[in-house]
Coordinates of C-alpha atoms and ligand atoms in Angstrom, one line a residue:
X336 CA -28.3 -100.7 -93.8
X337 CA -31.5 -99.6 -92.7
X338 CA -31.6 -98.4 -88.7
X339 CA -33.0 -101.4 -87.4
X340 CA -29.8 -102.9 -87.1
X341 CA -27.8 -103.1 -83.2
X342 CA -29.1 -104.9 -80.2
X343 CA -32.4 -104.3 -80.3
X344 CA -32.6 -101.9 -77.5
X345 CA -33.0 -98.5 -79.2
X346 CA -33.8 -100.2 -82.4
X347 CA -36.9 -101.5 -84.5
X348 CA -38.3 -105.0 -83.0
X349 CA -38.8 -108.0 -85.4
X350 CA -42.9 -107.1 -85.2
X351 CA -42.0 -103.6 -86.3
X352 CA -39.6 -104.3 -89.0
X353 CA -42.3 -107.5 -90.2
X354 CA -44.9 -104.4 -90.4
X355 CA -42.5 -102.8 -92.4
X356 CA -42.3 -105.7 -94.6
X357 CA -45.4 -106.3 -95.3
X358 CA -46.2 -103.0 -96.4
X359 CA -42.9 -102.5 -98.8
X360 CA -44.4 -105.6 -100.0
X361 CA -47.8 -104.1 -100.8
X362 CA -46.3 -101.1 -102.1
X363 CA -44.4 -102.7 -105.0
X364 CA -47.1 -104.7 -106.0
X365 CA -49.0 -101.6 -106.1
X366 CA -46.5 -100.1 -108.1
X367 CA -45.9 -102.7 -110.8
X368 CA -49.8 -102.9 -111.0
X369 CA -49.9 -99.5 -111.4
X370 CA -47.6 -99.8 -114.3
X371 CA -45.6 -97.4 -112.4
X372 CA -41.8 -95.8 -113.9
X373 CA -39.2 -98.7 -114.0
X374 CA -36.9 -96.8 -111.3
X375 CA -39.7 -96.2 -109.3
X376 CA -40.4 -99.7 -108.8
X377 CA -36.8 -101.1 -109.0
X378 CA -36.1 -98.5 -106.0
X379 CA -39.4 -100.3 -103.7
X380 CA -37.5 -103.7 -104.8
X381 CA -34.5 -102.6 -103.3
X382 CA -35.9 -101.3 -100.3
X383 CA -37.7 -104.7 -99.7
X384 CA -34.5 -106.6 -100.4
X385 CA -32.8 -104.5 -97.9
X386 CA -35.2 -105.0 -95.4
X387 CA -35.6 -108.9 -95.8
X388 CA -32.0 -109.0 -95.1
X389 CA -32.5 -106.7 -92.2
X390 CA -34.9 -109.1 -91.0
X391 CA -33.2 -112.0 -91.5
X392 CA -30.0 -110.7 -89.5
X393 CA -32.3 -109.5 -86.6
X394 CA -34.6 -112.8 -86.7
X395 CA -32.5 -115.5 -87.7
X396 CA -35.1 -116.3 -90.2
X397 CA -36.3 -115.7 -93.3
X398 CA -39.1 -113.1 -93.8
X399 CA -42.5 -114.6 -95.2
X400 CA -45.6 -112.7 -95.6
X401 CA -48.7 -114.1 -93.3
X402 CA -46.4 -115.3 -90.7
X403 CA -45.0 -112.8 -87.9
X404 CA -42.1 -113.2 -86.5
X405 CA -41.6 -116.5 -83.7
X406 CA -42.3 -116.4 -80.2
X407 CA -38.5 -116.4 -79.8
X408 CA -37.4 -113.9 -82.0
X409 CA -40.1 -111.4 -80.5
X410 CA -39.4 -108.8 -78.3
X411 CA -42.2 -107.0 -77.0
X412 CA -42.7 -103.2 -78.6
X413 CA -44.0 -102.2 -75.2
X414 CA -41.1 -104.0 -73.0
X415 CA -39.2 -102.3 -70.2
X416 CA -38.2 -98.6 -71.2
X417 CA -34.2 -98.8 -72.0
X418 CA -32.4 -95.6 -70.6
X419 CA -32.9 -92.3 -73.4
X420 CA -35.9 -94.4 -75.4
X421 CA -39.4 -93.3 -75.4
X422 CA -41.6 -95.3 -74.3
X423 CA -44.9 -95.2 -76.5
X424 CA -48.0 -97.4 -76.5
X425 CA -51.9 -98.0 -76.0
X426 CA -51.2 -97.9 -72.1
X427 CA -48.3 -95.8 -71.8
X428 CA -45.9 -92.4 -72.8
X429 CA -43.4 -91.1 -71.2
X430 CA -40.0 -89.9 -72.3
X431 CA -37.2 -88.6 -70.2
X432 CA -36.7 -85.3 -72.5
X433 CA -38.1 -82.1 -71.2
X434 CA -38.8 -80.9 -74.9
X435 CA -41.1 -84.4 -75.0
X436 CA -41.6 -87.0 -77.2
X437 CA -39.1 -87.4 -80.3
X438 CA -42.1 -87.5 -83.0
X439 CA -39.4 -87.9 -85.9
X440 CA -37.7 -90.7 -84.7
X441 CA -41.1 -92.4 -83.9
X442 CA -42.0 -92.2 -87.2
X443 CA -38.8 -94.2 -88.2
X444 CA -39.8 -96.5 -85.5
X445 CA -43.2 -97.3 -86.6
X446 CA -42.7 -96.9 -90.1
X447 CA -45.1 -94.0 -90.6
X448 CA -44.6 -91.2 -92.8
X449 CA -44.2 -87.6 -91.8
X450 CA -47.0 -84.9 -92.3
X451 CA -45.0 -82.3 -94.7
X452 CA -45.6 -79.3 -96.1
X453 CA -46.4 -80.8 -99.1
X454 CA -49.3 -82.8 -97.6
X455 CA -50.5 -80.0 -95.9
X456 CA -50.7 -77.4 -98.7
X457 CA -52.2 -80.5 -101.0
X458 CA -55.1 -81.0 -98.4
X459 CA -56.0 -77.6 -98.1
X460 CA -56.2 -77.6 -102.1
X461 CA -58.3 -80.7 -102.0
X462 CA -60.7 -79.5 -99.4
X463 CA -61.1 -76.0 -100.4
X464 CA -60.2 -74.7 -97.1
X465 CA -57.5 -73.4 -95.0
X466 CA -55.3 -76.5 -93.3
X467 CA -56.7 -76.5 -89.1
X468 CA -54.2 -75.0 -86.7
X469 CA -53.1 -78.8 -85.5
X470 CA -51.7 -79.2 -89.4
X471 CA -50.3 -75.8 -89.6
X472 CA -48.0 -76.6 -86.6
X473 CA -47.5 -79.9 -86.8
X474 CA -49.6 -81.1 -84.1
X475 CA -51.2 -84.2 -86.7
X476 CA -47.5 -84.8 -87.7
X477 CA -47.1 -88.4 -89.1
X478 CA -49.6 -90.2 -91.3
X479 CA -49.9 -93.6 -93.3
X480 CA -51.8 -93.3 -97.3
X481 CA -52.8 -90.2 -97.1
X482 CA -51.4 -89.1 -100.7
X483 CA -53.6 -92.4 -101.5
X484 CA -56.8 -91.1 -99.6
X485 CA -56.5 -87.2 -101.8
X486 CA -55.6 -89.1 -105.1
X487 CA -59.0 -90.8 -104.6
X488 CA -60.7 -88.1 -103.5
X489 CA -60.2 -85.9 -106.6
X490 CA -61.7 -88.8 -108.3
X491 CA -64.7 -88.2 -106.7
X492 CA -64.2 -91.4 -104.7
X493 CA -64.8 -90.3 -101.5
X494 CA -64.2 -92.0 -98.0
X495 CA -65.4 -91.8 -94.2
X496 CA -63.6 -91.2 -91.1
X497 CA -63.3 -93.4 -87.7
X498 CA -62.5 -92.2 -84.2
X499 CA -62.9 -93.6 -80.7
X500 CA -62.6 -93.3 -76.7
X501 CA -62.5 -95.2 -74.2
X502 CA -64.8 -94.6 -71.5
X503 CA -62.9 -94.7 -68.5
X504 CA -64.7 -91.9 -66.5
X505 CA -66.8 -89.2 -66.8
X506 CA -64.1 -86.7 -66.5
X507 CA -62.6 -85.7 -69.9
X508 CA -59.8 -83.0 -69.7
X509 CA -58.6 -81.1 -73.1
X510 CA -56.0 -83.4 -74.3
X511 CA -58.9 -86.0 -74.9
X512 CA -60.6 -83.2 -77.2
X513 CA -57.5 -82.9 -79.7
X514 CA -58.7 -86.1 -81.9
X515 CA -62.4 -84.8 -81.6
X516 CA -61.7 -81.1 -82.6
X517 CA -59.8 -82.3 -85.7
X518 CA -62.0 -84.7 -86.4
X519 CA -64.9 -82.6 -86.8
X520 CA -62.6 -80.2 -89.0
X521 CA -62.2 -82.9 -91.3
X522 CA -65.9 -83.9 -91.3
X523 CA -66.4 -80.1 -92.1
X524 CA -63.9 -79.9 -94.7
X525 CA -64.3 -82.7 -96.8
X526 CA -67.9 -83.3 -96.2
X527 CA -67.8 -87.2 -95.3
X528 CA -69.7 -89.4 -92.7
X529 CA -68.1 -90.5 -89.5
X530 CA -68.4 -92.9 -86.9
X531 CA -67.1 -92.8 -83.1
X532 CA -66.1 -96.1 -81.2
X533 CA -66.7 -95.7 -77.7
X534 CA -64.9 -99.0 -76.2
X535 CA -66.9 -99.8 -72.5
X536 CA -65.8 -103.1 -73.0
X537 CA -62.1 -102.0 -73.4
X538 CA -62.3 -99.9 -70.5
X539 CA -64.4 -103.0 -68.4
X540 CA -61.4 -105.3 -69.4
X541 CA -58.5 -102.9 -68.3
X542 CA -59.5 -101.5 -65.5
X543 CA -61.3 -102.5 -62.2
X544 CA -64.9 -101.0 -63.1
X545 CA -68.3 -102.5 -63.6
X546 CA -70.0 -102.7 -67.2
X547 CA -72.6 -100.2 -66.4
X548 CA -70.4 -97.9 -65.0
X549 CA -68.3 -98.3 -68.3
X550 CA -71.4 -98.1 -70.2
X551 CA -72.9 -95.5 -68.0
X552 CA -69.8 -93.7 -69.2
X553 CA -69.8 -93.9 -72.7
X554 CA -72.7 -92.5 -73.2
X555 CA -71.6 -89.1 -70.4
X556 CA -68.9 -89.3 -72.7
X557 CA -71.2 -88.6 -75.7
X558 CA -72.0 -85.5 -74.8
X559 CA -68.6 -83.7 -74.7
X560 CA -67.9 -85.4 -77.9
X561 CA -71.4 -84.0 -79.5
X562 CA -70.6 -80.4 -77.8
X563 CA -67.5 -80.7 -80.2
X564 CA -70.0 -79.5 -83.2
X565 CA -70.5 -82.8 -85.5
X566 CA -73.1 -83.1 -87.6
X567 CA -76.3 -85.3 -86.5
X568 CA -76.4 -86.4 -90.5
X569 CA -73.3 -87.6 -90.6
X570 CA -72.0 -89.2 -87.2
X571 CA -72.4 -92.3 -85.7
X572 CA -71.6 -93.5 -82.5
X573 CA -71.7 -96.0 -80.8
X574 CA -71.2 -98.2 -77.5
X575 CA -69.1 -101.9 -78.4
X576 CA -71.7 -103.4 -75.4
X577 CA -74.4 -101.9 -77.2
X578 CA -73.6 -102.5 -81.0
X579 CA -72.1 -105.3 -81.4
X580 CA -74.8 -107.3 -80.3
X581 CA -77.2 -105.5 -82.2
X582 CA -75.2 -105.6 -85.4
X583 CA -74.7 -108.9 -87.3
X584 CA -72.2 -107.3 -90.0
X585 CA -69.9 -106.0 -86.6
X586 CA -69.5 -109.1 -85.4
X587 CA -68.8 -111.0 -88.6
X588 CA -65.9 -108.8 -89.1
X589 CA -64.4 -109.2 -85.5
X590 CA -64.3 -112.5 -86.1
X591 CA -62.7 -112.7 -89.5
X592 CA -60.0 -110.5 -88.1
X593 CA -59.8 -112.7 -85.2
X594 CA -58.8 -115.7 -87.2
X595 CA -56.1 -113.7 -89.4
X596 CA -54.0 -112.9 -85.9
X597 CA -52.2 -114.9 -84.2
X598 CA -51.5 -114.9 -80.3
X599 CA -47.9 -114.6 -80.8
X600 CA -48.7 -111.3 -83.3
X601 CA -50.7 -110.0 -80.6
X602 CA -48.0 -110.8 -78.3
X603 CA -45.4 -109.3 -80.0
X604 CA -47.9 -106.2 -81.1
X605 CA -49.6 -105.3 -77.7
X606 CA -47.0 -107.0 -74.8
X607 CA -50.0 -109.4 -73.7
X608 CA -48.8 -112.4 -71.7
X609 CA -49.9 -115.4 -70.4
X610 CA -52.2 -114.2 -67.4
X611 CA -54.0 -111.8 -69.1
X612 CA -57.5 -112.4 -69.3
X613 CA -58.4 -113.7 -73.0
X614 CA -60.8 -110.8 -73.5
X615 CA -57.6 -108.6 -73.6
X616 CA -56.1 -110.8 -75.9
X617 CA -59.6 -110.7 -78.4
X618 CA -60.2 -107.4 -77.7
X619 CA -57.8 -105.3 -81.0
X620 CA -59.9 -106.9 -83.5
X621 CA -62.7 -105.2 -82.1
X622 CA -61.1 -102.4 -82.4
X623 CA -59.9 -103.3 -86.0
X624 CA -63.1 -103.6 -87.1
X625 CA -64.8 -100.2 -87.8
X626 CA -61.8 -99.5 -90.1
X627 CA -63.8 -101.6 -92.5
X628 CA -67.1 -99.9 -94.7
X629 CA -69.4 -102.8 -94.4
X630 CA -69.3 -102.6 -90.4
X631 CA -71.9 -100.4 -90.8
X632 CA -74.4 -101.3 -93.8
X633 CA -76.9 -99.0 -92.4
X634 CA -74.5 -96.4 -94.0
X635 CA -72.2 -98.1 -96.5
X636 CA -75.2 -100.2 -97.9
X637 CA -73.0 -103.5 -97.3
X638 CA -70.3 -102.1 -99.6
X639 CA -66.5 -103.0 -98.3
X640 CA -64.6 -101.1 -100.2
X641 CA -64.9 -97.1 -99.0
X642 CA -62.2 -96.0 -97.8
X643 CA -61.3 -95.2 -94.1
X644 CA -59.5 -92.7 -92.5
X645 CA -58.5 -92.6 -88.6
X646 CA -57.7 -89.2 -87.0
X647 CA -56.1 -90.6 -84.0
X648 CA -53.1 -89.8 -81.3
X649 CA -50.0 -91.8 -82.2
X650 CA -50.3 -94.5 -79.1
X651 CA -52.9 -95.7 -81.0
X652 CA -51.3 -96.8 -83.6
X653 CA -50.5 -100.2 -83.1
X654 CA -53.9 -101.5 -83.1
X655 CA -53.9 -99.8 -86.8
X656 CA -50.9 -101.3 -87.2
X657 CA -52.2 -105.1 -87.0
X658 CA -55.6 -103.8 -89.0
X659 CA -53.8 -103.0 -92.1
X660 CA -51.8 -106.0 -91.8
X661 CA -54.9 -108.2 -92.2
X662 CA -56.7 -105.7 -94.1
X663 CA -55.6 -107.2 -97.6
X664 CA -55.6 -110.5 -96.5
X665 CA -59.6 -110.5 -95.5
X666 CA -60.5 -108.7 -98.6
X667 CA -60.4 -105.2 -97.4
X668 CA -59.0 -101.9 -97.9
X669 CA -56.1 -101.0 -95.8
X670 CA -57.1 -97.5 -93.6
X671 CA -55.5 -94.3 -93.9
X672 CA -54.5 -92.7 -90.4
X673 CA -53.1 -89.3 -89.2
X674 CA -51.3 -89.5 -86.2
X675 CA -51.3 -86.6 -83.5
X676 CA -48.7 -85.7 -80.8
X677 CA -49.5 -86.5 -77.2
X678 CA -51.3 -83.2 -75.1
X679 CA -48.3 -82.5 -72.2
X680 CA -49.5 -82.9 -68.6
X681 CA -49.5 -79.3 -66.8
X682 CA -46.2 -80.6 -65.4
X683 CA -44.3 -81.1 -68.2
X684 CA -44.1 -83.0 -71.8
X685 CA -42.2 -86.0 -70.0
X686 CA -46.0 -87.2 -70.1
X687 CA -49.2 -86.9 -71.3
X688 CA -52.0 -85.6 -69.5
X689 CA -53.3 -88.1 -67.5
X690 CA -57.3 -88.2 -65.9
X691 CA -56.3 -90.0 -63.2
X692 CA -54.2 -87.3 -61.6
X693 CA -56.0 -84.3 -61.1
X694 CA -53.8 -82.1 -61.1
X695 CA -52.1 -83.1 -64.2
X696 CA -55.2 -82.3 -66.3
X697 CA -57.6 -78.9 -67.0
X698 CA -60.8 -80.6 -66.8
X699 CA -63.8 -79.5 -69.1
X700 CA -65.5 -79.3 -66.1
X701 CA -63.4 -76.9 -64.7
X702 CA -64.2 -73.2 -63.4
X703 CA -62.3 -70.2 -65.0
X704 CA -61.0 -69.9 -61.2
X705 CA -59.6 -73.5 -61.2
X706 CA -58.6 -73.1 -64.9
X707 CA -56.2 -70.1 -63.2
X708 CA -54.8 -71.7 -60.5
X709 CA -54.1 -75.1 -61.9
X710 CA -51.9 -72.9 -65.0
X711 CA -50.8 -70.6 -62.2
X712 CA -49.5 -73.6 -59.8
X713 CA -49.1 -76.4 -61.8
X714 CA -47.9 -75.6 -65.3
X715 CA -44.3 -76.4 -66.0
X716 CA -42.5 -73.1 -66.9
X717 CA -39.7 -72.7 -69.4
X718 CA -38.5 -69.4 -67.0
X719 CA -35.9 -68.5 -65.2
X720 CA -35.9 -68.1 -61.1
X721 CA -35.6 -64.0 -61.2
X722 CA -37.4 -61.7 -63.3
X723 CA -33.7 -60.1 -63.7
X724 CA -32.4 -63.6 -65.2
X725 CA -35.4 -63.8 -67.2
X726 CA -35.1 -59.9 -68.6
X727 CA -31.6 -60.8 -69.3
X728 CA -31.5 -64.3 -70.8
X729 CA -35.2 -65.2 -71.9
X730 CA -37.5 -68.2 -71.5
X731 CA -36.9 -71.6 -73.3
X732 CA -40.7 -71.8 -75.1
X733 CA -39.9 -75.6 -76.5
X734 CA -40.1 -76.9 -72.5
X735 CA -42.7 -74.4 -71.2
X736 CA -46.2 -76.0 -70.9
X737 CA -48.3 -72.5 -71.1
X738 CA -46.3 -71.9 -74.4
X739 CA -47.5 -75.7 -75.7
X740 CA -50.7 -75.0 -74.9
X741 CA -50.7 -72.0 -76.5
X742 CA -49.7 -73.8 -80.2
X743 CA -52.6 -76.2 -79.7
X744 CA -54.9 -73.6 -78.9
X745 CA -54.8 -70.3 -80.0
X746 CA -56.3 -69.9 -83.3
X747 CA -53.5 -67.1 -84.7
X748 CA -50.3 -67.7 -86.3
X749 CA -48.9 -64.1 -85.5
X750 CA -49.8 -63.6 -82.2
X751 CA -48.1 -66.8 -81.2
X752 CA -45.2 -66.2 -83.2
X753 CA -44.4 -62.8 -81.3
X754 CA -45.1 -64.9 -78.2
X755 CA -42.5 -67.0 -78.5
X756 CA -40.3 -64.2 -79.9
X757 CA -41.2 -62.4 -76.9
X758 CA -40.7 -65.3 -74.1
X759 CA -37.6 -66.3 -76.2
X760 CA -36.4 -62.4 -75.7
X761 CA -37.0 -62.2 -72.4
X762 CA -39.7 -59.1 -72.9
X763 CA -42.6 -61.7 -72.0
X764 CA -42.2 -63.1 -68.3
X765 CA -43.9 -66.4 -67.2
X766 CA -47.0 -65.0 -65.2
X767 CA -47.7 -62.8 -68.0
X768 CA -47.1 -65.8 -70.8
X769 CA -49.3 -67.8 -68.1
X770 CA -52.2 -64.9 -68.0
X771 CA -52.4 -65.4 -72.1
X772 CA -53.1 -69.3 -71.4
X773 CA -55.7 -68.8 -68.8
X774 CA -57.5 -65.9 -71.2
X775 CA -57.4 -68.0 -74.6
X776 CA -58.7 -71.4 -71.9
X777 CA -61.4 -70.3 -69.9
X778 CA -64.0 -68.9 -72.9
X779 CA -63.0 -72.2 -74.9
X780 CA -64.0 -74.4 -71.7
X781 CA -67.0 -72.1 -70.7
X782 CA -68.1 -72.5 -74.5
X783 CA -68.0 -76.0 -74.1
X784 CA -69.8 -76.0 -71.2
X785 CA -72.7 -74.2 -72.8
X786 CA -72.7 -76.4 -75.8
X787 CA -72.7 -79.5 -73.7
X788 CA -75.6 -78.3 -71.8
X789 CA -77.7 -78.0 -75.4
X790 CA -77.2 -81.6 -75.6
X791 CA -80.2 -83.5 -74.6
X792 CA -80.8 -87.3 -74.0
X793 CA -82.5 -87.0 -76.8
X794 CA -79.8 -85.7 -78.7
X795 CA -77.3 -88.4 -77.7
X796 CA -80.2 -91.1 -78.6
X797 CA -80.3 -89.6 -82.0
X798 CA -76.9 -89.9 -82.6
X799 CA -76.0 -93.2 -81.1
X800 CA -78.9 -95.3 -83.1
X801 CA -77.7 -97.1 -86.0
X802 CA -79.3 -95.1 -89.2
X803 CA -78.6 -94.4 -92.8
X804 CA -76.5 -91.2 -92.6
X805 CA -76.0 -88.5 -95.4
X806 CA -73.4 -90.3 -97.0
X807 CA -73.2 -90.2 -101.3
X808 CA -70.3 -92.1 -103.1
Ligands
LIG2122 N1 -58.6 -97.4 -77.5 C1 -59.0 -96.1 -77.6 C2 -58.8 -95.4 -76.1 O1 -58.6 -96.1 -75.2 C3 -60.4 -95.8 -78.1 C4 -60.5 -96.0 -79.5 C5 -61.3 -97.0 -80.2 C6 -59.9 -95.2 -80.6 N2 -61.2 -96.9 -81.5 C7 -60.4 -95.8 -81.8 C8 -59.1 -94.1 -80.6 C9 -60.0 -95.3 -83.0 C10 -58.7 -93.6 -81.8 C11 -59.2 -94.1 -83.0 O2 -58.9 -94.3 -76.0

């Protein structure tokens, strides 16, 4: 029995375990197209036998492709939080374990794979370079086709990559960098175009803001994402107020996608109800659609079949989950994704750093003084009460926030390794742990500062208008 069996409370929902269905589905035709071994493919018709019975005892009906599960037999992925569960989506993360999120049972739960050592030592034989930091450590841990994405590109079939944000205000803090920093190691390492969704009208139907302030945003926004290094020849981004009007080929696939989903698969996907506004309900296909080459013919040249891949946290992930769920059936290739881990708030990885409480968040706007205090006051330490306990028992690094800063940001592997040793030892104490943070943080944030000074009006006009980019397939 696979693990979505029980009550449903701690287990897979009927829209997960469709997902799950419809990809098993995919992969064995894949496989018997592929002419693949006979065990290989007999083991991916088991599988999908065991989950259509899976689904069938947790439905009450029988699994077929193209049509999600009722509105009866859906419960919401996002629903109330049960007691011990994480709770994981677009709007929310929270988890009740000091140690944070449990990444490997996620990945059961949304049917992802994990990001193993075997991935990681492929993709730095692929690229030619050393894997980033945030692979080494298992900060991108889960992924979906990635094996797919490096078969291809040894071909020489190459593909692009698609990121976003939403522009809810003008204050980004440094979990909001994560996605960009990879991203642009990516672009780097593989050599490959890119293109940045910045959703104002997201952010205008969520929250209580006026479109030019969203707008107004997105492009502030811009600049801390261009003072992340990408490369003018290669990036695109773009407003959704400003492009899709302007772009035909946009549009034309928002609404192709719009009339593969259902309501009740959006339901079931995204927890919408009745009262929210239908913009809400419309709005994941927009989202859905840069996943797709010939979005963008100024780059693709109207072809639809290069490949995507979405650097992304894993919250996101539902909205990719629907995309490659209508992917095939609109004609398109499926995306690849790697998922990332949340950034703790200072106060602890029960949540993820949040711009709407300040003092959760180092801002990119900080000073190196506020950088100190907020890690002096605010970051949750893994410690003990007395320098004597802590001499004598040691620190707990998985809990302590300056130590999980530490692993996303300090470039190397040794010195963080004796760090934890250290802490672990008892030989490093908390304001001395907490004194590495603020040392490795405020040149990074003052570097940023500089960089996002170079960047002009002029600049963020270049890189927002829709243009051929250096792109060969
Ligand atoms: N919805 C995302 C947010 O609120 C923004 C976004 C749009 C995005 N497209 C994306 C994020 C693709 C990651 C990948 O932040």
């Amino acid at each position: 029995m696979t693990e979505c069996q029980g009550d449903g409370a701690g287990g897979i929902t009927p829209m997960e375990l469709y997902h799950k269905l419809s990809e098993q589905g995919d992969n064995v035709r894949a496989l018997k197209s592929d002419k693949a071994p006979k065990a290989d493919v007999d083991a991916a018709v088991q599988l999908l036998l065991q989950l259509k019975l899976d689904y069938k005892l947790l439905t009450g009906n029988d699994y077929k492709q193209g049509s999600p599960p009722t509105e009866a037999s859906v419960t919401q992925d996002n629903g109330p939080q049960e007691d011990g569960e994480d709770q994981v989506d677009p709007w929310n993360v929270t988890t009740s374990n000091a140690k944070g999120v449990d990444y490997d049972k996620l990945i059961v739960r949304f049917g992802s794979s994990k990001v193993d050592q075997e991935l990681v030592d492929r993709i730095e034989k692929v690229s030619g370079q050393r894997a980033h930091r945030f692979l080494r450590r298992g900060i991108f841990f889960s992924h979906r086709d990635m094996h797919q994405v490096l078969d291809a590109y040894e071909k020489q079939k190459s593909f692009y990559l698609y990121t976003g944000r939403g522009p809810s205000s003008e204050a980004l803090h440094m979990g909001h960098l994560i996605p960009f920093i990879f991203t642009k190691w990516l672009q780097d390492a593989f050599d490959i175009p890119l293109v940045i969704q910045l959703t104002d009208d997201e952010k205008y139907l969520w929250k209580d803001l006026s479109l030019e302030d969203c707008h107004r945003y997105a492009v502030e926004n811009a600049k801390d994402i261009i003072a992340c290094g990408f490369d003018v020849d290669k990036t695109f981004i773009f407003s959704d107020l400003d492009y899709m009007g302007a772009s035909p080929d946009f549009y034309r696939n928002v609404v192709k996608i719009q009339k593969h989903v259902t309501f009740n698969q959006v339901k079931g996907i995204f927890g919408f109800t009745d009262s929210d506004c239908i913009g809400k309900i419309s709005f994941p296909a927009i989202q859905a659609a840069p996943s797709f080459s010939n979005s963008f013919p100024q780059i693709f040249k109207g072809r639809k079949d290069v490949q995507c891949l979405i650097p992304c946290a894993i919250d996101q992930d539902p909205y990719f989950r629907m995309t490659r769920d209508v992917a095939p059936r609109i004609g398109y290739p499926k995306p690849a994704l790697l998922h990332s881990t949340f950034f703790p708030a200072l106060q602890g990885a029960q949540t993820k750093m949040s711009a709407s409480d300040a003092n959760s968040s180092i801002f990119l706007t900080d000073t190196p003084k506020q950088i100190k205090n907020k890690v002096n006051k605010h970051a949750f330490s893994g410690g003990r009460d007395t320098v004597e306990d802590h001499r004598k028992f040691g620190g707990n690094p998985d809990v302590d926030v300056s130590f999980m800063y530490l692993t996303f940001f300090l470039e190397d592997d040794e010195q963080l390794e004796k760090i934890r040793q250290d802490y672990t030892s008892g030989a490093l104490l908390t304001g001395e742990l907490k004194k590495i943070l603020i040392e490795t943080l405020q040149p990074m944030i003052t570097a940023h500062q500089e960089r996002r000074k170079q960047v002009t009006e002029e600049t963020v006009r270049k890189f927002m208008t829709p243009r051929p980019l250096n792109f060969q397939y």
